[in-house]
PDB file of N, CA, C and O in Angstrom:
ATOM      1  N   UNK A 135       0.845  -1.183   0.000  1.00  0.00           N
ATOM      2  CA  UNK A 135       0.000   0.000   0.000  1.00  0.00           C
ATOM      3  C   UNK A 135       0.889   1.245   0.000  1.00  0.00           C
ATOM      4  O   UNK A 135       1.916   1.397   0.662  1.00  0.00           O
ATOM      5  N   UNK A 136       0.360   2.064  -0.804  1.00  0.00           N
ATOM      6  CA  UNK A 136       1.238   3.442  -1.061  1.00  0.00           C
ATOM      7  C   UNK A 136       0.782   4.958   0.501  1.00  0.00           C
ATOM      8  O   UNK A 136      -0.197   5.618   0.849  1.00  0.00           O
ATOM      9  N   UNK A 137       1.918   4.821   0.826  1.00  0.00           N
ATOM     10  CA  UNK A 137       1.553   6.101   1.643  1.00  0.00           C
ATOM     11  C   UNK A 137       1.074   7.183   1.531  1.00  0.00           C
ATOM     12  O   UNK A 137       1.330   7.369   0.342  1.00  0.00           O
ATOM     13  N   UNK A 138       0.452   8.264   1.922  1.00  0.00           N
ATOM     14  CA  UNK A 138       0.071   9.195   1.874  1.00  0.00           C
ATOM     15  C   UNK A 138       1.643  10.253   1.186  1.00  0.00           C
ATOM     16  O   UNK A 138       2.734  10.224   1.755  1.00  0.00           O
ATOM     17  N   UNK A 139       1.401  10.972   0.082  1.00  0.00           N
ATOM     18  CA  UNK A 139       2.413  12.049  -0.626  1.00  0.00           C
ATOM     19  C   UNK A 139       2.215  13.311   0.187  1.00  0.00           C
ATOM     20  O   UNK A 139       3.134  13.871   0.784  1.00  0.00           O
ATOM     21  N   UNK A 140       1.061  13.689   0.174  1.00  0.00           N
ATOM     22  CA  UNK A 140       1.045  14.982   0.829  1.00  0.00           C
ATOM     23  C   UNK A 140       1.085  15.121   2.696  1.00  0.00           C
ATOM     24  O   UNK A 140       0.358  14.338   3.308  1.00  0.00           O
ATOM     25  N   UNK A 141       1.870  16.035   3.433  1.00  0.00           N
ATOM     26  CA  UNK A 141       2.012  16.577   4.576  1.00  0.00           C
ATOM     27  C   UNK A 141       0.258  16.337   5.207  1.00  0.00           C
ATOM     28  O   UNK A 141      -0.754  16.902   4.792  1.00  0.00           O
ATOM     29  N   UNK A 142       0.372  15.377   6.246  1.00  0.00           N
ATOM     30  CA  UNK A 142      -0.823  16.079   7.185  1.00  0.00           C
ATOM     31  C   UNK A 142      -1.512  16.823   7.363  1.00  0.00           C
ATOM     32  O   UNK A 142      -2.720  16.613   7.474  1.00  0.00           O
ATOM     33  N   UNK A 143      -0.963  17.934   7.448  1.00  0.00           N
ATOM     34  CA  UNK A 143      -1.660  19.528   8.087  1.00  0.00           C
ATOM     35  C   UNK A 143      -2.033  19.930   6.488  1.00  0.00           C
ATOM     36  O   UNK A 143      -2.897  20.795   6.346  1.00  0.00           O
ATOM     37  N   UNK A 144      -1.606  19.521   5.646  1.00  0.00           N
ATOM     38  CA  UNK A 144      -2.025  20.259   4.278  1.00  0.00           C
ATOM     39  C   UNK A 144      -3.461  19.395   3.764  1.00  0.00           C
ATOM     40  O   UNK A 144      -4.378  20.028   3.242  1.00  0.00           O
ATOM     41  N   UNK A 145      -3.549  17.989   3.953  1.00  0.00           N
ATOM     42  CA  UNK A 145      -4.839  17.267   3.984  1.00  0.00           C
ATOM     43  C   UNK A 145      -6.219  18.021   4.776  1.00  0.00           C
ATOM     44  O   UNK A 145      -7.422  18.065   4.518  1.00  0.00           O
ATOM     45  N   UNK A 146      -5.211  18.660   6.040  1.00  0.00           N
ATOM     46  CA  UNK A 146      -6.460  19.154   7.069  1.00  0.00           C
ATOM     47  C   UNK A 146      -7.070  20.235   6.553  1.00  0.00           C
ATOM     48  O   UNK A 146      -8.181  20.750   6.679  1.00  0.00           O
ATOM     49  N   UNK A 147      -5.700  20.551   5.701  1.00  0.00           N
ATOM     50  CA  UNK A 147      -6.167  22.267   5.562  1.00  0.00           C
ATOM     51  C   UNK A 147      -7.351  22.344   4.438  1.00  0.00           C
ATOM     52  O   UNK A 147      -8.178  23.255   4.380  1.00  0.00           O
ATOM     53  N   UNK A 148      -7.271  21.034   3.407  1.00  0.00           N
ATOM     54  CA  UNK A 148      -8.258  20.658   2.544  1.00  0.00           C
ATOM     55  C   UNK A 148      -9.671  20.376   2.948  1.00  0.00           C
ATOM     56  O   UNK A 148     -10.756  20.906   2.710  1.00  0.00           O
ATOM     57  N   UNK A 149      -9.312  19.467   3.564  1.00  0.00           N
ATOM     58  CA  UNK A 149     -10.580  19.025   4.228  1.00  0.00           C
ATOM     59  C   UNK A 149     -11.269  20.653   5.436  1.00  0.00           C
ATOM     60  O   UNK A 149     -12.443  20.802   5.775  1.00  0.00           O
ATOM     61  N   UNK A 150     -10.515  21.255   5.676  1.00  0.00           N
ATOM     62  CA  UNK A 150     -11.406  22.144   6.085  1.00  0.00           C
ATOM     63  C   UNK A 150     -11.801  22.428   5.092  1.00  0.00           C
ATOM     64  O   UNK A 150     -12.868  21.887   4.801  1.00  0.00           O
ATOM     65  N   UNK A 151     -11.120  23.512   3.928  1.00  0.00           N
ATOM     66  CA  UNK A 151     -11.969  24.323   3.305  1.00  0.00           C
ATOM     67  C   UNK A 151     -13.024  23.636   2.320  1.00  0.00           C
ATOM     68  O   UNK A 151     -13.782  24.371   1.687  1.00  0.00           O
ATOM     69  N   UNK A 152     -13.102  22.082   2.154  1.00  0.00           N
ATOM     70  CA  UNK A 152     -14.138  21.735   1.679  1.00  0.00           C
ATOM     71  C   UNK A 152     -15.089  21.850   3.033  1.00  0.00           C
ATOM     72  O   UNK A 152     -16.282  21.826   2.732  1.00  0.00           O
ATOM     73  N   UNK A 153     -14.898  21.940   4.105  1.00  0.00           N
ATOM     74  CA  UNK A 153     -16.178  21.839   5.338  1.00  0.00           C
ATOM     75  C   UNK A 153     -16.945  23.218   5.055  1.00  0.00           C
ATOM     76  O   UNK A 153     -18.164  23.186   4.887  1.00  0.00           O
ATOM     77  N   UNK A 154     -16.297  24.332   5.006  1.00  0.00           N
ATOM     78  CA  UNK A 154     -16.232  24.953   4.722  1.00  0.00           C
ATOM     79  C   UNK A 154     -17.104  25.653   3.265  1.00  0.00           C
ATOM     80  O   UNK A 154     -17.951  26.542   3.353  1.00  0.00           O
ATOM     81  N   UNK A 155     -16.803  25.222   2.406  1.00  0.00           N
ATOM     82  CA  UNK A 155     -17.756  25.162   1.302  1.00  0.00           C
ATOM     83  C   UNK A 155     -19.387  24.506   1.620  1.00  0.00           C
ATOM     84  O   UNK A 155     -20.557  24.863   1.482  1.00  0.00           O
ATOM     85  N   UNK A 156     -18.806  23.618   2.004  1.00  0.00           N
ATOM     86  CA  UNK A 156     -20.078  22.774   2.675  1.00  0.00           C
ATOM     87  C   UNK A 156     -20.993  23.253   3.248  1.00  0.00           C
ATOM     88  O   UNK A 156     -22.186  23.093   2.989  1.00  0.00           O
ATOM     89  N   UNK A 157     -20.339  24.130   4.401  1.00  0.00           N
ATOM     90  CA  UNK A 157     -21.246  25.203   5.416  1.00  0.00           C
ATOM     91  C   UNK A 157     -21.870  26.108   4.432  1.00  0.00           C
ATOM     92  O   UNK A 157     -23.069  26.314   4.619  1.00  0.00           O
ATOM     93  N   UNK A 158     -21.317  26.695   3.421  1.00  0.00           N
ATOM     94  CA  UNK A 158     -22.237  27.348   2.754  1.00  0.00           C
ATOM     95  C   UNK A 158     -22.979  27.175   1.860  1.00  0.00           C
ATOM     96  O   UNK A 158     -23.808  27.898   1.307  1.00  0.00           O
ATOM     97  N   UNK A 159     -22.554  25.844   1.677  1.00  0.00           N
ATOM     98  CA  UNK A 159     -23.672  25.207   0.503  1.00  0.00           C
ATOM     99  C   UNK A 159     -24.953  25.141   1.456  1.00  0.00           C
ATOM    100  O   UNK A 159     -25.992  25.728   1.155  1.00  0.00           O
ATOM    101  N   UNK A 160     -24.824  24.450   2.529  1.00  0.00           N
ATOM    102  CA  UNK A 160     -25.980  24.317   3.783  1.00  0.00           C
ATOM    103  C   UNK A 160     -26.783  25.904   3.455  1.00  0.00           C
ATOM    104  O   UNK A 160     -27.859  25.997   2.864  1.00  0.00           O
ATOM    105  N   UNK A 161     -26.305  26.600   3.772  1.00  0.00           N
ATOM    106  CA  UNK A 161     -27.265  27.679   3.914  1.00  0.00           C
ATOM    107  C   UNK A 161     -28.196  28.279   2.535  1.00  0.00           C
ATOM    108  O   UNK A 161     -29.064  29.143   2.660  1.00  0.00           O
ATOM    109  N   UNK A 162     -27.889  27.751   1.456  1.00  0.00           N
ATOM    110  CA  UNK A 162     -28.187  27.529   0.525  1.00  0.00           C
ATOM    111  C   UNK A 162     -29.350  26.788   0.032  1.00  0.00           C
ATOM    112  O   UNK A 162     -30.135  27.052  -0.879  1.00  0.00           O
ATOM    113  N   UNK A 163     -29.275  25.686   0.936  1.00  0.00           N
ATOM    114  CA  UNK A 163     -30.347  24.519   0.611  1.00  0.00           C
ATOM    115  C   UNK A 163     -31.386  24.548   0.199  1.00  0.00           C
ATOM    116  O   UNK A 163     -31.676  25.730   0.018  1.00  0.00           O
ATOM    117  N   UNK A 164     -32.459  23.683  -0.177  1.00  0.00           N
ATOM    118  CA  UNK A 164     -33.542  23.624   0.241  1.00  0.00           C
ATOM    119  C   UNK A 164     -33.929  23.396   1.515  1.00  0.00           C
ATOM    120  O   UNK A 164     -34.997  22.785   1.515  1.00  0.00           O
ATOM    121  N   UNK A 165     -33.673  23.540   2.200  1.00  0.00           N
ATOM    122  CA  UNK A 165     -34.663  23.111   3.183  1.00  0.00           C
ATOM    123  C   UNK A 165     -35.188  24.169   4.031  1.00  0.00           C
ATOM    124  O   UNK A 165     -35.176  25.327   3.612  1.00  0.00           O
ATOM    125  N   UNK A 166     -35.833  23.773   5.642  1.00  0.00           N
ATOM    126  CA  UNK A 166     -36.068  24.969   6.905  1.00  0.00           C
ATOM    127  C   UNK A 166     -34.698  25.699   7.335  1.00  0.00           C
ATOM    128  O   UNK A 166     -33.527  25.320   7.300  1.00  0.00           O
ATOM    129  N   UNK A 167     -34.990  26.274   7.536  1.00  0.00           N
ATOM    130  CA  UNK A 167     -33.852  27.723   8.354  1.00  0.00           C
ATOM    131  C   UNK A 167     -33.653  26.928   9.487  1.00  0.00           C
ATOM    132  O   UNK A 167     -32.497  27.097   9.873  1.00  0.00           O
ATOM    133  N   UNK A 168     -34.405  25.947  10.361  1.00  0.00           N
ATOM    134  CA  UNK A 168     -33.220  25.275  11.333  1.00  0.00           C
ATOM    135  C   UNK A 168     -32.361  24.391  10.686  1.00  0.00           C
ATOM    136  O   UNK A 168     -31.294  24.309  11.293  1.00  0.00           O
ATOM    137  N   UNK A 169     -32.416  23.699   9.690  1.00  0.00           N
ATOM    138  CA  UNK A 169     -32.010  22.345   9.225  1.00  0.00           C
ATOM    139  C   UNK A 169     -30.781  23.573   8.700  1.00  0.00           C
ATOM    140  O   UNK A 169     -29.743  23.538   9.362  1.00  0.00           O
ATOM    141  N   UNK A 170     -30.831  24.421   7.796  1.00  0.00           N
ATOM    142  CA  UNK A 170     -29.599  24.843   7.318  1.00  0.00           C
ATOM    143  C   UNK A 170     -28.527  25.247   8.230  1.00  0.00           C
ATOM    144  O   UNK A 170     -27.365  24.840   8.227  1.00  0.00           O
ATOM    145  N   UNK A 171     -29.143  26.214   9.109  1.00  0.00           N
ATOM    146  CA  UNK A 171     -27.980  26.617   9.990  1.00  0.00           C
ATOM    147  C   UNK A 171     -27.503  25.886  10.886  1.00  0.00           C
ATOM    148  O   UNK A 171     -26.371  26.174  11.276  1.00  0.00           O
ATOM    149  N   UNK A 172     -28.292  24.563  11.576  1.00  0.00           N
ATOM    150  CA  UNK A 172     -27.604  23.338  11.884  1.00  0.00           C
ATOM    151  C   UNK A 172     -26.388  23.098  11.012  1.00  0.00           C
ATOM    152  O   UNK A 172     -25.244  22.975  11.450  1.00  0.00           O
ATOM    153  N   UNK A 173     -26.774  23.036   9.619  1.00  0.00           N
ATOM    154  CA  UNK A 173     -25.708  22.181   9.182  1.00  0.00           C
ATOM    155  C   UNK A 173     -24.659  23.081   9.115  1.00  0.00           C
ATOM    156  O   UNK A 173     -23.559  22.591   9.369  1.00  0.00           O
ATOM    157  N   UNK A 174     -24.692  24.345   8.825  1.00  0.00           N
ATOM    158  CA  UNK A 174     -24.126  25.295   8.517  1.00  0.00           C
ATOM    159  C   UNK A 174     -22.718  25.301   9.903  1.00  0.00           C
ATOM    160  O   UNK A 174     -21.493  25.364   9.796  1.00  0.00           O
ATOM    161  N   UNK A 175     -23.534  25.215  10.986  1.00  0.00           N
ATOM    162  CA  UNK A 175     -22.507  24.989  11.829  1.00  0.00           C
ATOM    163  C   UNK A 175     -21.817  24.120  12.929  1.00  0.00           C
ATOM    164  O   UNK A 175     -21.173  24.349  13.953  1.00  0.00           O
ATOM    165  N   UNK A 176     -22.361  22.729  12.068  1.00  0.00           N
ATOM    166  CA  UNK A 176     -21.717  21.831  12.316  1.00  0.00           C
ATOM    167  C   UNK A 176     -20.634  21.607  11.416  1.00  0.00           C
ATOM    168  O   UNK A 176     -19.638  21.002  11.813  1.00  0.00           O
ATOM    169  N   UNK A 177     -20.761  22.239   9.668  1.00  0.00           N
ATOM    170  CA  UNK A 177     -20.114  22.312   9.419  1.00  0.00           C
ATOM    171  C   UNK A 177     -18.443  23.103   9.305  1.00  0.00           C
ATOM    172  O   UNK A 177     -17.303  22.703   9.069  1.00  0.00           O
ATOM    173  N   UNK A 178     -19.073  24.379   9.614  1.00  0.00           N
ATOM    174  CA  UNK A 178     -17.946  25.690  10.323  1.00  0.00           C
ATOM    175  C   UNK A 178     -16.910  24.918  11.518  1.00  0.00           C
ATOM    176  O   UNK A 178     -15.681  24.864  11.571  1.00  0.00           O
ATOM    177  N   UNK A 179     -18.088  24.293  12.536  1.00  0.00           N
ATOM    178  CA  UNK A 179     -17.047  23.561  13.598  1.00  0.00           C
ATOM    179  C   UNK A 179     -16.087  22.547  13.096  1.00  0.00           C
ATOM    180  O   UNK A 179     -14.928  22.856  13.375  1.00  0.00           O
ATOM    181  N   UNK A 180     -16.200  21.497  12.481  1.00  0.00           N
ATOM    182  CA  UNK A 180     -15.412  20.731  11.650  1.00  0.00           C
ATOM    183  C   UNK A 180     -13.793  21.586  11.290  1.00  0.00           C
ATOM    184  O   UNK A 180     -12.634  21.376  11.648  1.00  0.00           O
ATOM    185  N   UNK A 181     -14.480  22.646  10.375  1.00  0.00           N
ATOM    186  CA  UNK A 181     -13.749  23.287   9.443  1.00  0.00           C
ATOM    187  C   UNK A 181     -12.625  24.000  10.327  1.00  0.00           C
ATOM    188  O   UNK A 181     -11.449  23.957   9.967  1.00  0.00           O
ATOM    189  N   UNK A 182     -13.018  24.658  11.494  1.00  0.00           N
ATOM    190  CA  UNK A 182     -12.213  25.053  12.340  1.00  0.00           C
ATOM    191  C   UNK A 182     -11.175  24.088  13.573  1.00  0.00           C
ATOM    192  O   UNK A 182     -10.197  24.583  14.134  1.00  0.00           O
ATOM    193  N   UNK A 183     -11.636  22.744  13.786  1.00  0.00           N
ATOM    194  CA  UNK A 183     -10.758  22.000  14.667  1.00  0.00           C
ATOM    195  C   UNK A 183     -10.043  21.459  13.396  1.00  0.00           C
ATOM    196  O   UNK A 183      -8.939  21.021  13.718  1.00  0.00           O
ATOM    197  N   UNK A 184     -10.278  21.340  12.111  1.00  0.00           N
ATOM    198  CA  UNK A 184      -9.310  20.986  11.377  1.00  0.00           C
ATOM    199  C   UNK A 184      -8.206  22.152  10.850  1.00  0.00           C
ATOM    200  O   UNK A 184      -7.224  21.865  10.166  1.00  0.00           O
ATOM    201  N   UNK A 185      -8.384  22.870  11.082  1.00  0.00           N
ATOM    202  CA  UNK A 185      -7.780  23.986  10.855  1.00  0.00           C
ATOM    203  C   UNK A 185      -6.718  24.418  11.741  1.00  0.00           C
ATOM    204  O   UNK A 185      -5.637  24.792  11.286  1.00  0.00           O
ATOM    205  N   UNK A 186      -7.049  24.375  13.385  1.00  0.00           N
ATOM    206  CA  UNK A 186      -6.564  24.138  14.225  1.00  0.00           C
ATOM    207  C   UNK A 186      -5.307  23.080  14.515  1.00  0.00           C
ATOM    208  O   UNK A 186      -4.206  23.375  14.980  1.00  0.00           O
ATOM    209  N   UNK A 187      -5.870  21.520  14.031  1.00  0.00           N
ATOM    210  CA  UNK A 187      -5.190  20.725  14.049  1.00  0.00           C
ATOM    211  C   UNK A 187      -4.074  20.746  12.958  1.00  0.00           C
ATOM    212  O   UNK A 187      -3.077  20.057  13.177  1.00  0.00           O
ATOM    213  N   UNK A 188      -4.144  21.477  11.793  1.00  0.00           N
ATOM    214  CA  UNK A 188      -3.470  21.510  10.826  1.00  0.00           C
ATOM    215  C   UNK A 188      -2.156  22.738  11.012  1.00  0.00           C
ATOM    216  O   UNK A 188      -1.093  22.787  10.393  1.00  0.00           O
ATOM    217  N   UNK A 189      -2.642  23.612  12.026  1.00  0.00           N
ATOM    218  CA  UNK A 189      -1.973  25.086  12.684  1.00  0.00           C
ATOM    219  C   UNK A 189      -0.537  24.491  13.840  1.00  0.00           C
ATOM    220  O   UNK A 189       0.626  24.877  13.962  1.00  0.00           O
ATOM    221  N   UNK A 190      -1.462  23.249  14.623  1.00  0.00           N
ATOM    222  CA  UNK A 190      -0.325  22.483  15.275  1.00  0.00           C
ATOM    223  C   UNK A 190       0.320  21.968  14.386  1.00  0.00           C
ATOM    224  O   UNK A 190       1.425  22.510  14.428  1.00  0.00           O
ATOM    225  N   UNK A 191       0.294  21.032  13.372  1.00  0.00           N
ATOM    226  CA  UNK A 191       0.464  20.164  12.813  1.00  0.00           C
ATOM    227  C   UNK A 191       2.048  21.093  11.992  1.00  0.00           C
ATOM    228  O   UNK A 191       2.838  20.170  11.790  1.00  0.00           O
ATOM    229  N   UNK A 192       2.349  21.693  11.773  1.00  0.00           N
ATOM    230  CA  UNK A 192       2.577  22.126  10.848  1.00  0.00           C
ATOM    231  C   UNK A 192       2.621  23.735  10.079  1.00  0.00           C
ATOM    232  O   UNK A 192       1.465  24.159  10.060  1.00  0.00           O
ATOM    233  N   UNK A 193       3.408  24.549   9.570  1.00  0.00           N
ATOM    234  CA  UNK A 193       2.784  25.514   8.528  1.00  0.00           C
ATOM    235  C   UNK A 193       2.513  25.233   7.484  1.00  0.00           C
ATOM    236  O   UNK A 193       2.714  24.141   6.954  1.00  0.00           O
ATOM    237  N   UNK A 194       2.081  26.041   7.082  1.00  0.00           N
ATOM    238  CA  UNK A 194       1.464  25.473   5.162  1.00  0.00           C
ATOM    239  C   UNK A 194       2.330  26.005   4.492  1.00  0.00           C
ATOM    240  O   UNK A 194       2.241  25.785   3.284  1.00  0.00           O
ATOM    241  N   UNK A 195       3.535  26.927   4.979  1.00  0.00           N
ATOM    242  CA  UNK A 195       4.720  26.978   3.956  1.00  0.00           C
ATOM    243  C   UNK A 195       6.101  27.734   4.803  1.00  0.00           C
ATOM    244  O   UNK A 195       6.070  28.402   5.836  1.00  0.00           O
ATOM    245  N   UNK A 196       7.165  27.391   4.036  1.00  0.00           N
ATOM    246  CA  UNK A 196       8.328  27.951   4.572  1.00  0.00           C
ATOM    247  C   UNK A 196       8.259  29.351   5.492  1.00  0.00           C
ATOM    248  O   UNK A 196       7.958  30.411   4.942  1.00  0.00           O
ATOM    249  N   UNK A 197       8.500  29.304   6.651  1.00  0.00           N
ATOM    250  CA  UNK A 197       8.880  30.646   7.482  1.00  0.00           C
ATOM    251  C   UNK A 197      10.586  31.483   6.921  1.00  0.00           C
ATOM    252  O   UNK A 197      11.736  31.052   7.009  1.00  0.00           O
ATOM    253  N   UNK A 198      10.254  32.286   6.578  1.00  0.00           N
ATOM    254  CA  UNK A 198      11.704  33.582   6.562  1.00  0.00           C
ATOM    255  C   UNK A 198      11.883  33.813   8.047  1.00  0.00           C
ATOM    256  O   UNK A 198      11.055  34.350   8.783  1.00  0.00           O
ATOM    257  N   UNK A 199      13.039  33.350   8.387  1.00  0.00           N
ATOM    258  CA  UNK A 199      13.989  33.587   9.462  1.00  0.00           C
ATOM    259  C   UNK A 199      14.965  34.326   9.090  1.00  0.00           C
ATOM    260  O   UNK A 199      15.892  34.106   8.311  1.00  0.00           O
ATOM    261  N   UNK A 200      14.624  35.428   9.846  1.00  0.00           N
ATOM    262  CA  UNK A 200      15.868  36.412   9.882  1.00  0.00           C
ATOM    263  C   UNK A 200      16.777  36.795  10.962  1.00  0.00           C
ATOM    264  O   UNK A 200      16.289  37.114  12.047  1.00  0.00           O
ATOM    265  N   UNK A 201      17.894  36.800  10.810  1.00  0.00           N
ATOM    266  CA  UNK A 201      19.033  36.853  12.182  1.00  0.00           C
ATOM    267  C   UNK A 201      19.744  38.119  12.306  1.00  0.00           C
ATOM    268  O   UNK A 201      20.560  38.283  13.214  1.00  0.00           O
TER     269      UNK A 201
END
């Protein structure tokens, strides 16, 4: 089985901003105004502990260190 190519925190960072999309597709929906904003922010929450976890995890690109 082939390992994962891409960094951790960069998967997370995906998978948030599809949660993310998600949340606003929710509000979008068809449906009732509770059912959307339920989803809406169950989806936001997702989007943010992955985001989080991806913040520990890692940066998403080289830091400039200057001395």
């Amino acid at each position: 089985m082939v390992g994962l190519t891409v960094p951790s925190h960069r998967s997370r960072r995906a998978r948030a901003a599809a949660h993310r999309a998600m949340a606003f597709a929710a509000l979008a929906s068809d449906s009732s105004e509770r059912v959307r904003y339920r989803r809406y922010h169950a989806h936001m929450r997702l989007a943010e502990a992955l985001s989080r976890a991806a913040d520990r995890a890692g940066p998403s690109a080289p830091q400039e260190v200057s001395a």
